[in-house]
Amino acid sequence: MKKTWWKEAVIYQIYPRSFMDSNGDGIGDLKGITSRLDYLKYLGIDVIWLSPIYQSPNDDNGYDISDYQAIMDEFGTMADFDEMLAEAHKRNIKIVMDLVVNHTSDEHQWFIESRKSKDNAYRDYYIWREGKNKDASTPPNNWGSCFSGPAWEYDAQTNMYYLHLFSKKQPDLNWDNPNVRAEVFDMMTWWCEKGIDGFRMDVINMISKTKDLPDGEVSGLYGDYGPYAVNGPNIHNYLKEMNEKVLSKYDIMTVGETPDVTTELAKQYAGEDTHELNMVFQFEHVSMGQKYGKWTDEKPSLLELKKIMSRWQTDLYGVAWNSLFWDNHDQPRAVSRFGDDRAQYRDASAKMLATCLHMMQGTPYIYQGEELGMTNYPFESPQDFRDIESINAYKEWCTDGRVSHADFWPCITSRSRDNARTPVQWDDTAQAGFTTAAPWIAVNPNYKEINAKAETADEHSVFHYYKKLIALRKKYPVIVYGKYELLLEDSKDLFVYIRTLNGDGASAEKLLVVCSFTDQETEFTVPDAFDGAVCLISNTEHAYGKGKVRLKPYEAFVLYQN
Ligand code: TEU
Ligand code: CA
């Protein structure tokens, strides 16, 4: 496997709206990010993935872009961006931009033109269709959008519908139009010339749709667009073209957000020699359990989690590259979901989850606040939601009477994207030091106990544990390049694996990673091959010798043998 900087890097995701407010308007901004770069340098990360900072009417918090080459007013100016980029580079931190080109905002100039008339030069930049049977009262097909409701919006001006797989303010671009591809590639080149270090590509495996757009299989209220819009017919051609025309010309990293991919498809998207993307960012391990669609309060099964994560480790080994993450801006907080956020277990289980993930193969992503062990928010009512997906879903499932509030509430609060979007907790002053005004979304009330100031000062904190994991990755190539092997496949409590570098010969290096996913004490027997091994990191005070260890709840440790 080729060695590259992005395989060895640790990435930190910033959701700018919630990271740090510099000018007291309650909204995070670019100057706020710049002011916290020293904190990130101290943590030890190499790359920042910046969620969208472009001009946007904020129907979906910046994932609806109205100008790809301008900065959102609330976040600052292009000069602020240039300053942030320069200050990051000064600290050897790279900046990866979010690239959202499956769709634009309906307020993008292209769409404003497109909807004007059937013969407008931009008409074909988007996906327009007549209503079914030319009947304007029925959408072209039965697809549902990701954010509830139909995936088609009727536009009276031309008596036709446009496709939007996300909100109706996010019309899908027509990638089959060569002009669309040329415009996107030019825009990407413009950012590369500015000196940015890569792209995280939003739902990039959804840009190619089939020519016909037939009804999908119905589940719930709408039909599924999946077979016609995800991993579509021309996707690999378009990515290869993008690679040839833009990506291959720069030393940048690319990560494709790819919902619904198999490991077979990932080998194509992110293969060593396929000339598409560097790595995928896939969701199989965070998609377990479905109750009301994605809304569920079920605890994920460890057996299933191990199966999924191990399959990705094994199938991609030597041929393709994956991202490692528990959290991002679309997911609930990991410690609440996969760990245990009760006071006595939060710290241990946050460290255990970090160990489990950061010792695997792939590029690790830390989502802002995860390094502090931030938890889900205690929502009290639907009025607390800011996220369009949560707001619409509550209406479609509950207000419209398909399920009772009592049944639905625990499910939506367990999964709401707003769990990840509450402000970063910097200190124990008002609004957790995020802002001096009223924040756009409420601060989690636990900020007095959980905050960056307290954790950077305490060498036993979750923060310092992450710092140590990052440092270990830099020191031990086995963490980046070693081969993975799952042990104790059938254990319902323990996630145990080995990593091996340089085969079985005398120069072999081995890691043993042991993670307890239970709030009970358990027992584990250290394999003989790890007799006399060194403990690289652990979330308890244990001394690990030969043979049996009695494990505390959520205990984690890593042994190294060479
Ligand atoms: O997300 C796409 C995606 O597949 C989901 O994670 C989605 O956000 C949702 O959870 C579906 O149930 C990307 C962005 O990460 C997300 O923030 C945007 O809202 C979305 O695309 C549209 O741009
Ligand atoms: Ca601000």
Coordinates of C-alpha atoms and ligand atoms in Angstrom, one line a residue:
M1 CA 0.0 0.0 0.0
K2 CA 1.4 3.4 -1.1
K3 CA 2.2 5.8 1.8
T4 CA 0.6 9.2 1.5
W5 CA 0.1 12.1 3.8
W6 CA -3.7 11.9 3.9
K7 CA -3.5 8.3 5.1
E8 CA -1.4 9.4 8.0
A9 CA -3.4 12.5 8.8
V10 CA -6.0 13.1 11.5
I11 CA -8.9 15.4 10.5
Y12 CA -10.9 17.7 12.6
Q13 CA -14.4 18.7 11.3
I14 CA -15.6 22.3 12.0
Y15 CA -19.2 23.2 11.7
P16 CA -18.6 26.9 11.5
R17 CA -22.0 28.1 12.7
S18 CA -21.4 26.3 16.1
F19 CA -17.7 26.6 16.5
M20 CA -16.8 30.1 17.8
D21 CA -18.5 33.5 17.5
S22 CA -16.0 36.4 17.3
N23 CA -18.4 39.4 16.9
G24 CA -21.2 38.7 19.4
D25 CA -24.1 38.0 17.0
G26 CA -24.7 34.5 18.3
I27 CA -23.3 32.8 15.1
G28 CA -19.9 31.2 14.7
D29 CA -17.7 32.7 12.1
L30 CA -14.3 32.6 10.3
K31 CA -12.5 34.9 12.7
G32 CA -13.8 32.7 15.5
I33 CA -12.1 29.7 13.8
T34 CA -8.9 31.6 13.4
S35 CA -8.9 32.5 17.1
R36 CA -9.0 28.8 18.0
L37 CA -6.3 27.5 15.7
D38 CA -3.8 27.3 18.6
Y39 CA -6.2 25.0 20.4
L40 CA -6.4 22.7 17.4
K41 CA -2.6 22.8 17.0
Y42 CA -2.3 21.8 20.6
L43 CA -4.7 18.9 20.1
G44 CA -2.4 17.8 17.3
I45 CA -4.7 17.5 14.2
D46 CA -3.3 17.9 10.7
V47 CA -6.3 18.9 8.6
I48 CA -9.5 20.8 9.1
W49 CA -12.6 19.9 7.1
L50 CA -14.7 23.0 7.0
S51 CA -18.4 22.6 6.6
P52 CA -19.7 25.1 4.0
I53 CA -18.8 28.7 4.4
Y54 CA -20.2 29.9 1.1
Q55 CA -23.0 32.4 0.5
S56 CA -26.2 30.7 1.3
P57 CA -29.8 31.5 2.4
N58 CA -29.3 28.8 5.0
D59 CA -32.3 26.7 4.4
D60 CA -29.9 23.8 5.3
N61 CA -27.2 25.7 7.1
G62 CA -24.9 26.4 4.2
Y63 CA -25.5 23.1 2.3
D64 CA -27.7 25.2 0.0
I65 CA -25.2 27.4 -1.8
S66 CA -26.1 30.5 -3.8
D67 CA -22.6 31.5 -4.7
Y68 CA -19.6 29.1 -4.6
Q69 CA -17.0 31.9 -4.8
A70 CA -18.3 34.2 -2.0
I71 CA -18.4 33.9 1.8
M72 CA -21.6 33.8 3.7
D73 CA -22.2 37.3 5.2
E74 CA -22.7 35.8 8.7
F75 CA -19.3 34.1 8.6
G76 CA -17.3 37.1 7.4
T77 CA -15.5 38.1 4.3
M78 CA -13.1 36.6 1.7
A79 CA -10.3 38.5 3.5
D80 CA -11.3 36.7 6.7
F81 CA -11.1 33.4 4.8
D82 CA -7.6 34.2 3.4
E83 CA -6.4 35.1 6.9
M84 CA -7.8 31.9 8.3
L85 CA -6.1 29.9 5.6
A86 CA -2.8 31.6 6.0
E87 CA -2.9 31.3 9.8
A88 CA -3.8 27.6 9.5
H89 CA -0.9 27.0 7.1
K90 CA 1.5 28.8 9.4
R91 CA 0.6 26.1 12.0
N92 CA 1.0 23.3 9.4
I93 CA -2.8 22.7 9.4
K94 CA -4.4 22.0 6.1
I95 CA -7.9 23.2 5.1
V96 CA -10.3 20.9 3.3
M97 CA -13.4 22.6 1.8
D98 CA -16.9 21.2 1.7
L99 CA -17.9 20.9 -2.0
V100 CA -21.7 20.7 -2.4
V101 CA -22.4 20.2 -6.1
N102 CA -25.2 17.6 -6.2
H103 CA -27.4 20.6 -5.8
T104 CA -27.3 24.4 -5.4
S105 CA -29.6 26.8 -3.6
D106 CA -32.7 27.8 -5.5
E107 CA -31.3 31.3 -5.0
H108 CA -28.2 30.5 -7.1
Q109 CA -28.0 32.6 -10.3
W110 CA -28.0 29.4 -12.4
F111 CA -31.4 28.4 -10.9
I112 CA -32.9 31.9 -11.0
E113 CA -32.2 31.8 -14.8
S114 CA -33.1 28.1 -15.2
R115 CA -36.7 28.5 -13.9
K116 CA -37.4 31.6 -16.1
S117 CA -38.3 29.7 -19.3
K118 CA -38.0 26.4 -21.0
D119 CA -35.4 27.8 -23.5
N120 CA -33.3 29.6 -21.0
A121 CA -29.5 28.9 -21.5
Y122 CA -29.5 27.5 -17.9
R123 CA -32.7 25.5 -18.2
D124 CA -30.7 22.3 -18.6
Y125 CA -28.5 22.9 -15.6
Y126 CA -31.2 21.3 -13.5
I127 CA -33.6 18.4 -13.8
W128 CA -37.0 19.5 -15.1
R129 CA -39.8 17.2 -15.9
E130 CA -43.5 17.4 -16.8
G131 CA -46.0 16.2 -14.3
K132 CA -47.1 12.5 -14.6
N133 CA -49.3 12.0 -17.7
K134 CA -48.6 15.7 -18.3
D135 CA -50.9 16.4 -15.5
A136 CA -49.5 19.3 -13.6
S137 CA -51.1 18.2 -10.3
T138 CA -49.1 15.0 -10.1
P139 CA -45.3 15.0 -9.7
P140 CA -43.2 13.2 -12.4
N141 CA -42.7 10.2 -10.1
N142 CA -43.3 9.1 -6.5
W143 CA -39.9 9.8 -5.0
G144 CA -39.6 11.2 -1.5
S145 CA -37.0 13.8 -0.5
C146 CA -34.4 13.2 2.3
F147 CA -36.0 16.0 4.2
S148 CA -39.7 14.7 4.0
G149 CA -42.3 15.5 1.4
P150 CA -42.0 14.7 -2.4
A151 CA -38.6 15.1 -4.2
W152 CA -40.3 17.3 -6.8
E153 CA -41.4 20.9 -6.6
Y154 CA -43.9 22.4 -9.1
D155 CA -43.0 25.6 -10.7
A156 CA -45.9 27.6 -12.1
Q157 CA -43.7 29.8 -14.4
T158 CA -43.2 26.9 -16.9
N159 CA -45.8 24.5 -15.6
M160 CA -43.1 21.9 -14.8
Y161 CA -41.4 20.2 -11.8
Y162 CA -37.8 20.3 -10.7
L163 CA -36.0 17.5 -8.8
H164 CA -34.7 18.1 -5.3
L165 CA -33.5 15.1 -3.4
F166 CA -33.0 17.3 -0.3
S167 CA -35.1 20.4 0.5
K168 CA -37.1 22.3 -2.2
K169 CA -34.6 25.1 -1.8
Q170 CA -31.8 22.6 -3.0
P171 CA -32.6 21.8 -6.6
D172 CA -30.4 19.0 -8.1
L173 CA -27.9 19.9 -10.7
N174 CA -28.0 18.0 -14.0
W175 CA -24.5 16.5 -14.3
D176 CA -25.2 15.0 -17.7
N177 CA -24.9 18.6 -19.0
P178 CA -21.3 19.2 -19.9
N179 CA -21.6 22.9 -19.1
V180 CA -22.5 22.0 -15.5
R181 CA -19.4 19.9 -15.2
A182 CA -17.2 22.6 -16.8
E183 CA -18.5 25.3 -14.4
V184 CA -18.0 23.1 -11.4
F185 CA -14.5 22.1 -12.4
D186 CA -13.6 25.8 -13.0
M187 CA -14.9 26.7 -9.6
M188 CA -12.9 23.9 -8.0
T189 CA -9.8 25.0 -9.8
W190 CA -10.3 28.6 -8.5
W191 CA -10.3 27.3 -4.9
C192 CA -7.3 25.1 -5.6
E193 CA -5.4 28.0 -7.0
K194 CA -6.2 29.9 -3.8
G195 CA -4.2 27.2 -2.0
I196 CA -6.8 25.1 -0.2
D197 CA -5.8 21.5 0.6
G198 CA -8.7 19.4 -0.6
F199 CA -12.4 18.7 -0.9
R200 CA -14.9 16.8 1.1
M201 CA -17.6 16.1 -1.5
D202 CA -21.2 16.2 -0.3
V203 CA -23.3 13.2 -1.4
I204 CA -21.0 12.9 -4.4
N205 CA -22.3 9.5 -5.3
M206 CA -25.7 11.0 -6.0
I207 CA -24.7 13.3 -8.9
S208 CA -25.5 10.8 -11.7
K209 CA -29.2 9.9 -12.3
T210 CA -30.6 7.4 -14.7
K211 CA -32.1 8.9 -17.9
D212 CA -35.6 7.7 -17.0
L213 CA -36.7 8.6 -13.6
P214 CA -39.2 5.8 -12.8
D215 CA -41.3 5.4 -9.7
G216 CA -39.4 3.8 -6.8
E217 CA -40.4 1.1 -4.5
V218 CA -42.7 2.6 -1.9
S219 CA -41.9 2.4 1.8
G220 CA -43.9 4.8 4.0
L221 CA -45.3 7.7 2.1
Y222 CA -43.0 7.8 -0.9
G223 CA -41.0 5.8 -3.4
D224 CA -37.2 5.2 -3.1
Y225 CA -35.0 7.1 -5.5
G226 CA -32.0 5.0 -4.5
P227 CA -31.7 2.7 -7.5
Y228 CA -32.0 5.6 -9.9
A229 CA -30.0 8.4 -8.2
V230 CA -27.4 6.8 -6.0
N231 CA -24.2 5.3 -7.6
G232 CA -25.9 6.1 -10.9
P233 CA -24.8 5.1 -14.4
N234 CA -22.2 7.8 -15.1
I235 CA -20.8 8.4 -11.7
H236 CA -17.4 6.9 -12.3
N237 CA -17.0 8.7 -15.6
Y238 CA -17.8 12.0 -13.9
L239 CA -15.4 11.4 -11.1
K240 CA -12.6 10.3 -13.4
E241 CA -13.2 13.5 -15.5
M242 CA -13.1 15.6 -12.3
N243 CA -9.9 13.9 -11.3
E244 CA -8.3 14.4 -14.7
K245 CA -9.3 18.0 -15.1
V246 CA -8.8 19.2 -11.5
L247 CA -7.8 16.9 -8.7
S248 CA -4.7 15.3 -10.4
K249 CA -3.2 18.7 -10.8
Y250 CA -2.8 19.5 -7.1
D251 CA -1.4 17.8 -4.0
I252 CA -4.8 17.8 -2.3
M253 CA -6.9 15.2 -0.5
T254 CA -10.4 14.2 -1.5
V255 CA -13.1 12.5 0.5
G256 CA -16.4 11.5 -1.0
E257 CA -19.4 11.5 1.2
T258 CA -21.0 8.3 -0.1
P259 CA -24.2 7.1 1.5
D260 CA -25.3 3.6 0.5
V261 CA -22.0 2.2 -0.8
T262 CA -20.8 -1.4 -0.5
T263 CA -17.1 -2.2 0.0
E264 CA -17.1 -3.3 -3.7
L265 CA -18.2 0.1 -4.8
A266 CA -15.8 1.8 -2.4
K267 CA -12.9 0.0 -4.1
Q268 CA -13.9 1.8 -7.3
Y269 CA -14.5 5.3 -5.7
A270 CA -11.4 5.2 -3.5
G271 CA -9.2 2.5 -5.1
E272 CA -5.4 2.9 -5.0
D273 CA -5.3 3.2 -8.8
T274 CA -8.8 4.1 -9.9
H275 CA -8.2 7.8 -10.3
E276 CA -11.4 8.9 -8.6
L277 CA -11.2 9.9 -4.9
N278 CA -8.7 9.3 -2.1
M279 CA -11.2 8.0 0.4
V280 CA -14.9 7.3 1.0
F281 CA -16.9 8.5 4.0
Q282 CA -19.6 5.9 4.3
F283 CA -22.4 5.3 6.8
E284 CA -23.0 1.7 7.2
H285 CA -21.9 1.6 10.9
V286 CA -24.0 4.6 11.8
S287 CA -27.1 3.3 9.9
M288 CA -28.0 0.3 12.1
G289 CA -31.5 -0.1 13.3
Q290 CA -34.6 1.6 11.8
K291 CA -37.9 2.3 13.5
Y292 CA -39.6 5.2 11.9
G293 CA -37.3 5.5 8.9
K294 CA -34.0 6.5 10.4
W295 CA -35.6 7.7 13.6
T296 CA -35.0 5.2 16.4
D297 CA -33.9 5.1 20.0
E298 CA -32.5 1.6 19.8
K299 CA -29.0 1.0 21.1
P300 CA -26.9 -0.4 18.3
S301 CA -25.9 -4.0 18.6
L302 CA -22.2 -4.5 19.2
L303 CA -22.2 -7.8 17.3
E304 CA -23.6 -6.1 14.2
L305 CA -21.2 -3.1 14.7
K306 CA -18.2 -5.4 14.8
K307 CA -19.3 -7.2 11.7
I308 CA -19.8 -4.0 9.7
M309 CA -16.6 -2.3 10.8
S310 CA -14.5 -5.5 10.4
R311 CA -15.8 -6.0 6.9
W312 CA -14.7 -2.5 5.9
Q313 CA -11.3 -3.1 7.5
T314 CA -10.8 -6.4 5.7
D315 CA -12.3 -5.7 2.3
L316 CA -10.4 -2.4 1.7
Y317 CA -7.1 -3.6 3.0
G318 CA -4.4 -2.9 0.4
V319 CA -6.8 -1.8 -2.3
A320 CA -8.8 1.3 -1.1
W321 CA -9.1 3.8 1.7
N322 CA -11.9 4.6 4.2
S323 CA -12.6 7.3 6.7
L324 CA -13.0 6.5 10.4
F325 CA -15.7 8.4 12.3
W326 CA -18.4 8.1 14.9
D327 CA -19.7 11.7 14.7
N328 CA -20.3 14.4 12.3
H329 CA -22.7 17.3 11.9
D330 CA -25.5 14.9 10.7
Q331 CA -25.1 12.4 13.5
P332 CA -26.0 12.3 17.2
R333 CA -23.1 12.5 19.7
A334 CA -21.2 9.3 19.8
V335 CA -20.8 9.1 23.5
S336 CA -24.6 9.2 23.9
R337 CA -25.2 6.8 21.0
F338 CA -22.5 4.1 21.2
G339 CA -21.1 4.9 24.6
D340 CA -22.9 5.9 27.9
D341 CA -23.4 9.5 28.7
R342 CA -24.5 8.9 32.3
A343 CA -22.2 10.9 34.6
Q344 CA -20.2 8.0 36.0
Y345 CA -19.5 6.4 32.5
R346 CA -19.2 9.4 30.2
D347 CA -15.5 9.9 30.5
A348 CA -14.5 6.2 30.3
S349 CA -16.9 5.4 27.4
A350 CA -15.8 8.5 25.4
K351 CA -12.2 7.3 25.7
M352 CA -13.1 3.8 24.9
L353 CA -14.9 4.8 21.7
A354 CA -11.9 6.9 20.7
T355 CA -9.6 4.0 21.2
C356 CA -11.7 1.6 19.2
L357 CA -11.8 3.9 16.2
H358 CA -8.4 5.5 16.2
M359 CA -6.5 2.2 16.3
M360 CA -8.2 1.1 13.0
Q361 CA -7.1 1.5 9.5
G362 CA -8.4 4.6 7.7
T363 CA -8.2 8.4 8.2
P364 CA -9.8 9.4 11.5
Y365 CA -12.2 12.3 11.7
I366 CA -12.9 14.1 15.0
Y367 CA -16.0 16.2 15.0
Q368 CA -15.9 19.4 17.0
G369 CA -16.6 18.7 20.7
E370 CA -16.1 15.0 20.3
E371 CA -12.6 15.5 21.8
L372 CA -14.3 16.9 24.9
G373 CA -16.8 14.0 25.1
M374 CA -19.8 16.4 24.4
T375 CA -23.2 14.7 24.7
N376 CA -26.6 14.8 23.1
Y377 CA -28.8 17.7 23.9
P378 CA -31.8 17.3 26.3
F379 CA -34.5 18.5 23.9
E380 CA -37.7 19.4 25.6
S381 CA -40.0 20.3 22.7
P382 CA -40.0 20.4 18.8
Q383 CA -39.5 24.2 19.2
D384 CA -35.9 23.4 20.2
F385 CA -35.1 22.1 16.7
R386 CA -33.3 24.3 14.2
D387 CA -32.5 21.6 11.7
I388 CA -34.7 21.4 8.6
E389 CA -34.6 17.6 8.6
S390 CA -35.7 17.3 12.2
I391 CA -38.4 20.0 11.9
N392 CA -39.9 18.4 8.7
A393 CA -39.7 14.9 10.1
Y394 CA -41.5 15.8 13.3
K395 CA -44.3 17.3 11.2
E396 CA -44.5 14.4 8.7
W397 CA -44.5 11.6 11.3
C398 CA -46.1 13.3 14.3
T399 CA -48.1 16.4 13.6
D400 CA -49.7 14.6 10.6
G401 CA -50.7 11.8 13.0
R402 CA -48.8 8.7 11.8
V403 CA -47.2 8.1 15.2
S404 CA -47.8 9.5 18.7
H405 CA -45.6 12.1 20.2
A406 CA -44.8 9.7 23.1
D407 CA -43.5 7.0 20.7
F408 CA -41.7 9.4 18.3
W409 CA -40.1 11.8 20.7
P410 CA -37.4 9.5 22.1
C411 CA -36.5 8.5 18.5
I412 CA -36.2 11.9 17.0
T413 CA -34.3 13.3 20.0
S414 CA -31.8 10.3 19.9
R415 CA -31.1 10.9 16.2
S416 CA -31.6 14.6 15.5
R417 CA -28.7 16.3 13.7
D418 CA -29.1 19.2 16.2
N419 CA -27.4 17.1 18.8
A420 CA -24.2 17.7 17.0
R421 CA -24.9 21.3 16.3
T422 CA -25.1 22.8 19.7
P423 CA -22.2 25.3 20.3
V424 CA -18.7 24.0 21.2
Q425 CA -18.3 24.3 25.0
W426 CA -15.2 26.4 25.5
D427 CA -15.4 27.3 29.2
D428 CA -17.8 27.6 32.1
T429 CA -18.8 31.2 31.5
A430 CA -22.2 32.2 30.1
Q431 CA -23.0 30.4 26.7
A432 CA -20.0 28.2 27.3
G433 CA -17.7 31.0 26.0
F434 CA -19.1 30.4 22.5
T435 CA -20.7 33.8 22.2
T436 CA -21.6 36.9 24.2
A437 CA -25.1 37.1 22.6
A438 CA -28.0 34.7 22.5
P439 CA -26.7 31.8 20.4
W440 CA -28.6 30.7 17.3
I441 CA -29.1 27.3 18.9
A442 CA -29.0 26.5 22.6
V443 CA -25.9 25.6 24.5
N444 CA -26.0 22.2 26.2
P445 CA -26.6 22.8 29.9
N446 CA -23.8 20.5 30.9
Y447 CA -21.2 23.0 29.8
K448 CA -20.1 23.8 33.3
E449 CA -18.7 20.2 33.7
I450 CA -17.8 19.6 30.0
N451 CA -15.7 22.3 28.4
A452 CA -12.4 22.8 26.7
K453 CA -10.9 25.0 29.4
A454 CA -11.3 22.4 32.2
E455 CA -10.2 19.6 29.9
T456 CA -7.1 21.2 28.5
A457 CA -6.1 21.8 32.2
D458 CA -6.6 18.2 33.2
E459 CA -4.2 15.7 31.9
H460 CA -6.6 12.8 32.5
S461 CA -9.4 14.4 30.4
V462 CA -11.0 13.1 27.2
F463 CA -9.2 15.9 25.4
H464 CA -5.8 14.7 26.5
Y465 CA -6.7 11.2 25.7
Y466 CA -7.5 12.2 22.1
K467 CA -4.2 14.2 22.0
K468 CA -2.4 11.1 23.0
L469 CA -4.2 8.9 20.4
I470 CA -3.2 11.4 17.7
A471 CA 0.4 11.4 18.8
L472 CA 0.5 7.6 18.8
R473 CA -0.7 7.5 15.2
K474 CA 2.3 9.7 14.3
K475 CA 4.7 7.4 16.1
Y476 CA 3.6 3.9 15.2
P477 CA 3.1 3.1 11.5
V478 CA 1.3 -0.1 12.4
I479 CA -1.7 2.1 13.4
V480 CA -1.8 3.5 9.9
Y481 CA -0.7 0.6 7.7
G482 CA -1.1 -2.6 9.8
K483 CA -3.4 -5.4 8.8
Y484 CA -6.6 -5.9 10.8
E485 CA -7.9 -9.1 12.5
L486 CA -11.0 -9.3 14.7
L487 CA -10.8 -11.5 17.8
L488 CA -13.7 -12.7 20.0
E489 CA -16.2 -12.2 17.1
D490 CA -19.1 -13.6 19.3
S491 CA -18.5 -11.5 22.4
K492 CA -21.5 -9.2 23.0
D493 CA -19.4 -7.0 25.4
L494 CA -15.9 -6.7 23.9
F495 CA -14.6 -5.3 20.7
V496 CA -11.1 -6.8 20.4
Y497 CA -8.8 -6.7 17.4
I498 CA -5.1 -7.0 16.4
R499 CA -3.1 -5.0 13.9
T500 CA 0.0 -6.4 12.3
L501 CA 2.7 -4.8 10.2
N502 CA 5.4 -6.6 8.3
G503 CA 3.9 -10.0 8.4
D504 CA 4.8 -12.7 11.0
G505 CA 8.6 -12.5 10.7
A506 CA 11.0 -11.2 13.3
S507 CA 10.4 -7.6 12.3
A508 CA 6.6 -7.9 12.8
E509 CA 4.9 -5.3 14.9
K510 CA 1.6 -6.0 16.6
L511 CA -1.1 -4.1 18.4
L512 CA -3.8 -5.6 20.5
V513 CA -6.8 -3.3 21.0
V514 CA -9.3 -4.2 23.7
C515 CA -12.5 -2.2 24.2
S516 CA -15.3 -3.0 26.5
F517 CA -18.7 -1.8 25.4
T518 CA -20.5 -2.7 28.7
D519 CA -21.3 -1.0 32.0
Q520 CA -20.5 -4.3 33.7
E521 CA -17.2 -5.6 34.7
T522 CA -15.9 -8.3 32.4
E523 CA -12.9 -10.6 32.0
F524 CA -10.4 -10.8 29.2
T525 CA -7.4 -13.1 28.6
V526 CA -4.4 -11.4 27.0
P527 CA -3.1 -13.7 24.2
D528 CA 0.3 -15.2 24.8
A529 CA 1.7 -13.4 21.8
F530 CA 1.4 -10.2 23.9
D531 CA 3.4 -11.5 26.8
G532 CA 5.6 -8.6 28.0
A533 CA 4.0 -6.1 25.6
V534 CA 4.0 -2.4 26.3
C535 CA 0.7 -0.6 27.1
L536 CA 0.5 2.4 24.7
I537 CA -2.7 3.8 26.2
S538 CA -5.5 2.9 28.5
N539 CA -8.5 4.6 30.1
T540 CA -7.8 3.0 33.5
E541 CA -4.9 2.6 35.9
H542 CA -4.6 -1.1 35.2
A543 CA -1.2 -2.8 34.8
Y544 CA -1.6 -5.3 32.0
G545 CA 0.5 -8.4 32.5
K546 CA 0.1 -12.0 31.4
G547 CA -3.2 -13.8 31.2
K548 CA -6.5 -12.7 32.7
V549 CA -7.5 -9.1 33.3
R550 CA -10.6 -8.0 35.1
L551 CA -12.0 -5.2 33.0
K552 CA -13.8 -2.2 34.4
P553 CA -17.0 -0.9 32.7
Y554 CA -16.0 0.7 29.3
E555 CA -12.4 -0.1 29.8
A556 CA -10.0 0.2 26.8
F557 CA -6.3 -0.4 26.3
V558 CA -3.8 -1.0 23.6
L559 CA -0.8 -3.3 23.9
Y560 CA 2.2 -3.0 21.5
Q561 CA 4.6 -5.9 20.8
N562 CA 7.6 -5.9 18.4
Ligands
TEU1 O1 -25.7 14.7 3.9 C1 -26.3 13.7 3.2 C2 -26.7 12.5 3.8 O2 -26.7 11.5 3.2 C3 -27.3 12.4 5.2 O3 -26.4 12.2 6.2 C4 -28.4 13.5 5.5 O4 -27.8 14.6 6.0 C5 -29.4 13.1 6.4 O5 -28.9 12.7 7.6 C6 -30.4 12.2 5.7 O6 -31.2 11.5 6.7 C7 -25.1 15.8 3.3 C8 -24.7 16.8 4.4 O7 -23.7 16.2 5.2 C9 -25.9 17.3 5.1 O8 -25.6 18.1 6.2 C10 -26.8 18.0 4.1 O9 -28.0 18.4 4.7 C11 -27.1 17.1 2.9 O10 -25.9 16.4 2.4 C12 -27.6 17.9 1.8 O11 -26.6 18.8 1.3
CA2 CA -20.5 35.8 14.5

